C-alpha cells in the first residue's frame, strides 16, 4: 500500500510540520497541529461514535474479544474507555485512515511509514464530584513493552474544541527524556500529586501543559511522555479518539515483568512471523496510514 504525498492536496502539504515544529516535538515531546481535519470528517466520526455506544457494529475485520477496555451501557460514565474500535465501526476507521494524520506523525517521528498499533475512543461526562473521571499519569510505552521502537507516538483527536475546564489532555513537558518511566502504568490512579512526588524526589521538574485545542486540530505526543487528564468541569461531554501509532521499524519483542511474560491483546489476533512471533505489520490488524516507500 502506497499512501504518499500524492494523496494530500497542496493546501494539506502546507499544513505539515516544519523543521522547527519537529525540533519542538523532539525537545518537548508533544506537538499541536494546525486545523487539518474538516468538520465533516469529525462529524461523521461523532455519528459513528454515537452508534457504537448504542451497540451498533459493522465490518468483518478481525478483532480481539477480550483483554482490553471496552465500556458498555451500565458502566460508569465518568470515563468511557473503548479500545480497538476502528475495526468495529467504519466511520471511526475512515477517520483513522485519513492520510494527513499519518503524514504528520511520519514527519514528527522522522520515519517513512506509519501504521496503527491500537486505538481508543474516550468519553468523559461532566464530573459530579472532585477527582471523578481523572486519568492518572502514565506513558503509552508502559502499556506496549512488546514493541521495539522508541519512535512510537499518539495522535489525540478531540471531536470538539477543548477548553481548560473540559478535561484537556495534560502532558508533562519534556518527560519523554526521563529514564525512570518504563513501568508507569497509572491510568486508573486518580491521585496525580501522589504520582508526581516520585519524580519530584528524583529531582525532575514537573511542568504540566494542558492541550487546549480546537476542532479539526490534532495533538501528537511521544510514546514515553507522561500524560493524563483532570476531571471534566464543564457542563458538556468530552469526546476524543486516540490513535497509538507505530513507525515502520517497529516489531514485536518478548517482554517479561516480574518473571511473567507479557502479551498485548492484539498478539492473539494478528498473523504470525516464521519464527512464531506476532507480526506487527499485519495489514488487517495494523493498517498502514502513511507510507513514502
XYZ file of C-alpha atoms in Angstrom:
293
model
C 0.000 0.000 0.000
C 1.468 3.360 -1.004
C -0.033 6.429 0.613
C 2.412 9.149 -0.298
C 2.224 12.911 -0.698
C 0.106 12.494 -3.834
C -2.879 11.805 -1.549
C -2.524 15.235 0.039
C -3.645 18.462 -1.550
C -1.148 21.331 -1.822
C -3.082 23.027 0.971
C -2.651 19.964 3.218
C 1.053 19.683 2.426
C 1.435 23.270 3.579
C -0.034 22.248 6.952
C 2.596 19.580 7.682
C 5.102 20.226 10.497
C 8.100 22.357 9.623
C 11.628 21.508 10.706
C 11.180 23.921 13.616
C 7.986 22.081 14.600
C 9.821 18.758 14.527
C 12.624 20.167 16.664
C 9.997 21.407 19.168
C 8.423 17.932 19.279
C 11.795 16.283 19.831
C 12.618 18.682 22.669
C 9.255 18.837 24.422
C 7.616 15.520 23.456
C 4.360 16.980 22.106
C 3.013 18.981 19.174
C -0.333 20.552 18.222
C -1.165 20.656 14.538
C -2.941 23.377 12.658
C -6.564 22.673 11.706
C -6.069 19.689 9.411
C -9.382 17.812 9.621
C -12.598 19.092 8.079
C -15.634 19.432 10.338
C -17.489 16.978 8.104
C -14.929 14.216 8.780
C -15.204 14.717 12.522
C -18.997 14.961 12.447
C -19.141 11.605 10.658
C -16.942 10.123 13.388
C -19.218 11.600 16.071
C -22.195 9.888 14.428
C -20.263 6.617 14.315
C -19.359 7.016 17.985
C -22.969 7.525 18.979
C -23.953 4.427 17.004
C -21.135 2.476 18.657
C -22.343 3.460 22.122
C -25.818 2.217 21.138
C -24.299 -1.176 20.367
C -24.175 -0.912 16.565
C -21.231 -2.677 14.886
C -20.176 -3.171 11.277
C -17.309 -4.588 9.242
C -15.743 -8.019 9.100
C -12.189 -7.179 10.156
C -10.519 -9.445 12.726
C -10.673 -8.181 16.271
C -9.958 -9.422 19.760
C -12.883 -10.173 22.050
C -11.106 -9.877 25.405
C -8.068 -8.340 27.025
C -8.827 -4.648 26.555
C -11.020 -1.855 27.921
C -14.480 -1.866 26.382
C -17.099 0.282 28.140
C -20.689 -0.929 27.848
C -24.049 0.559 28.839
C -24.476 0.297 32.575
C -20.803 1.012 33.326
C -19.771 4.351 34.831
C -19.989 7.373 32.553
C -17.143 9.168 34.341
C -14.789 7.747 31.712
C -15.940 5.561 28.846
C -12.840 3.862 27.522
C -13.272 1.682 24.414
C -10.175 0.295 22.750
C -9.973 -1.490 19.408
C -12.877 0.495 17.931
C -11.738 1.314 14.381
C -12.196 -2.302 13.266
C -15.762 -2.335 14.605
C -17.146 0.985 13.322
C -16.453 2.158 9.797
C -16.798 5.884 10.480
C -14.004 5.726 13.044
C -11.867 3.590 10.776
C -12.333 6.117 7.980
C -11.104 8.913 10.236
C -8.188 6.802 11.471
C -7.040 6.180 7.880
C -7.004 9.891 6.958
C -3.566 10.351 5.347
C -2.887 13.743 6.950
C -2.700 12.028 10.357
C -0.055 9.567 9.223
C 1.813 12.205 7.242
C 2.192 14.447 10.302
C 3.189 11.514 12.511
C 5.784 10.375 9.971
C 7.380 13.804 9.918
C 7.493 14.068 13.688
C 8.989 10.591 14.074
C 11.299 11.046 11.070
C 10.113 7.810 9.512
C 8.781 6.802 6.097
C 5.915 4.636 7.300
C 3.227 4.925 9.955
C 0.959 2.045 10.954
C -1.806 1.899 13.509
C -0.953 -0.006 16.650
C -4.175 0.458 18.587
C -6.956 2.991 19.024
C -9.184 4.196 21.842
C -12.466 6.099 21.920
C -12.640 8.108 25.158
C -15.722 9.860 26.559
C -15.773 11.923 29.745
C -19.039 13.023 31.269
C -19.227 16.248 33.291
C -17.867 15.497 36.756
C -20.261 15.414 39.686
C -17.502 15.355 42.343
C -13.809 16.087 42.697
C -11.434 13.574 41.060
C -14.250 11.908 39.117
C -13.033 10.972 35.666
C -9.361 11.692 36.377
C -6.941 9.746 34.181
C -3.714 9.088 36.060
C -0.199 9.868 34.870
C 1.095 7.188 32.538
C 3.147 6.646 29.412
C 1.812 4.832 26.372
C 5.025 2.848 26.053
C 4.438 1.360 29.512
C 1.475 -0.484 28.015
C 3.306 -1.610 24.864
C 6.548 -3.073 26.167
C 6.330 -5.758 23.483
C 7.248 -3.080 20.929
C 10.877 -2.480 19.959
C 10.529 1.124 18.798
C 11.161 4.302 20.766
C 9.653 6.396 17.964
C 6.035 5.411 18.515
C 3.644 8.284 19.123
C -0.005 9.009 19.743
C -2.443 11.219 17.872
C -5.176 12.688 20.084
C -8.194 13.845 18.080
C -10.891 15.680 20.061
C -14.261 15.870 18.337
C -14.848 19.458 19.515
C -12.885 22.327 20.993
C -11.313 21.523 24.351
C -11.035 24.412 26.788
C -9.241 24.295 30.161
C -12.368 23.206 32.073
C -13.276 20.422 29.620
C -10.687 17.847 30.723
C -7.912 18.547 28.222
C -5.121 16.069 27.768
C -2.247 17.183 30.030
C 1.372 16.332 29.269
C 4.423 16.753 31.482
C 6.736 18.749 29.276
C 9.975 17.020 28.319
C 9.264 13.895 30.373
C 9.852 11.645 27.343
C 13.548 12.130 28.092
C 13.309 10.821 31.654
C 14.783 7.395 32.365
C 12.521 6.119 35.152
C 9.128 5.844 33.436
C 9.209 2.401 31.803
C 6.621 0.977 34.200
C 4.372 3.994 34.714
C 1.034 2.219 34.327
C -1.147 4.503 36.443
C -4.036 5.202 34.046
C -6.581 4.321 36.741
C -4.731 6.022 39.614
C -6.616 9.250 40.360
C -4.197 10.870 42.820
C -1.969 12.701 40.339
C 0.002 14.552 43.012
C 0.973 11.297 44.699
C 2.442 10.021 41.431
C 4.209 13.334 40.790
C 6.061 13.121 44.090
C 8.026 10.141 42.808
C 9.516 12.331 40.104
C 9.977 15.411 42.311
C 12.012 13.273 44.703
C 14.220 12.276 41.765
C 14.943 15.927 41.035
C 12.763 16.264 37.938
C 10.736 19.403 37.284
C 7.001 18.897 36.822
C 5.785 21.247 34.088
C 2.177 20.421 33.234
C 0.946 21.539 29.813
C -2.812 21.286 29.142
C -3.500 20.693 25.458
C -6.006 23.422 24.612
C -7.204 22.625 21.121
C -9.798 23.492 18.501
C -11.996 21.141 16.495
C -10.009 19.960 13.496
C -6.638 20.179 15.219
C -4.730 17.106 16.382
C -2.215 16.826 19.183
C 0.643 14.340 18.981
C 2.751 13.072 21.867
C 5.775 10.820 22.163
C 5.227 7.281 23.444
C 7.378 7.978 26.515
C 5.904 11.315 27.583
C 3.955 11.282 30.846
C 0.362 12.385 30.388
C -3.106 12.149 31.910
C -6.114 14.407 32.450
C -8.192 16.014 35.176
C -11.943 15.922 35.720
C -14.341 17.393 33.196
C -15.529 20.546 34.969
C -17.600 21.802 32.055
C -21.269 21.003 31.524
C -20.505 19.267 28.203
C -19.225 15.795 27.411
C -15.618 15.441 26.270
C -15.216 13.025 23.361
C -11.933 12.156 21.666
C -10.320 9.473 19.524
C -6.761 8.448 20.378
C -4.547 6.607 17.903
C -1.377 4.904 19.074
C 0.894 4.801 16.027
C 3.945 2.720 15.168
C 6.764 3.609 12.815
C 7.832 1.269 10.037
C 10.724 -0.229 12.020
C 8.641 -1.316 14.994
C 8.272 -5.034 15.589
C 7.482 -7.484 18.373
C 9.861 -8.351 21.185
C 9.303 -10.793 24.054
C 8.902 -8.992 27.367
C 8.748 -10.189 30.968
C 7.604 -8.272 34.043
C 8.473 -9.753 37.437
C 9.053 -13.121 35.821
C 5.722 -13.127 33.953
C 5.713 -12.917 30.171
C 3.566 -10.021 28.961
C 1.338 -10.279 25.878
C -0.564 -7.497 24.142
C -4.201 -8.318 23.413
C -3.615 -7.911 19.664
C -0.934 -10.626 19.690
C -3.708 -13.212 19.577
C -5.380 -11.641 16.527
C -2.599 -10.759 14.103
C -0.780 -13.165 11.820
C 2.489 -14.824 12.861
C 6.003 -14.450 11.537
C 8.018 -17.537 10.545
C 9.650 -17.502 13.998
C 6.238 -17.602 15.641
C 6.259 -14.011 16.863
C 3.228 -11.752 16.272
C 3.550 -9.698 13.082
C 3.037 -6.035 13.940
C 2.851 -5.224 10.229
C -0.233 -7.387 9.602
C -2.285 -5.049 7.358
C -5.651 -6.265 8.645
C -4.829 -5.528 12.283
C -2.190 -2.802 11.939
C -3.110 -0.942 8.750
C -0.638 1.408 7.121
C -1.824 5.002 7.402
C 1.119 6.582 5.618
C 3.980 5.300 3.512
C 6.519 7.149 1.413
C 8.311 3.954 0.393
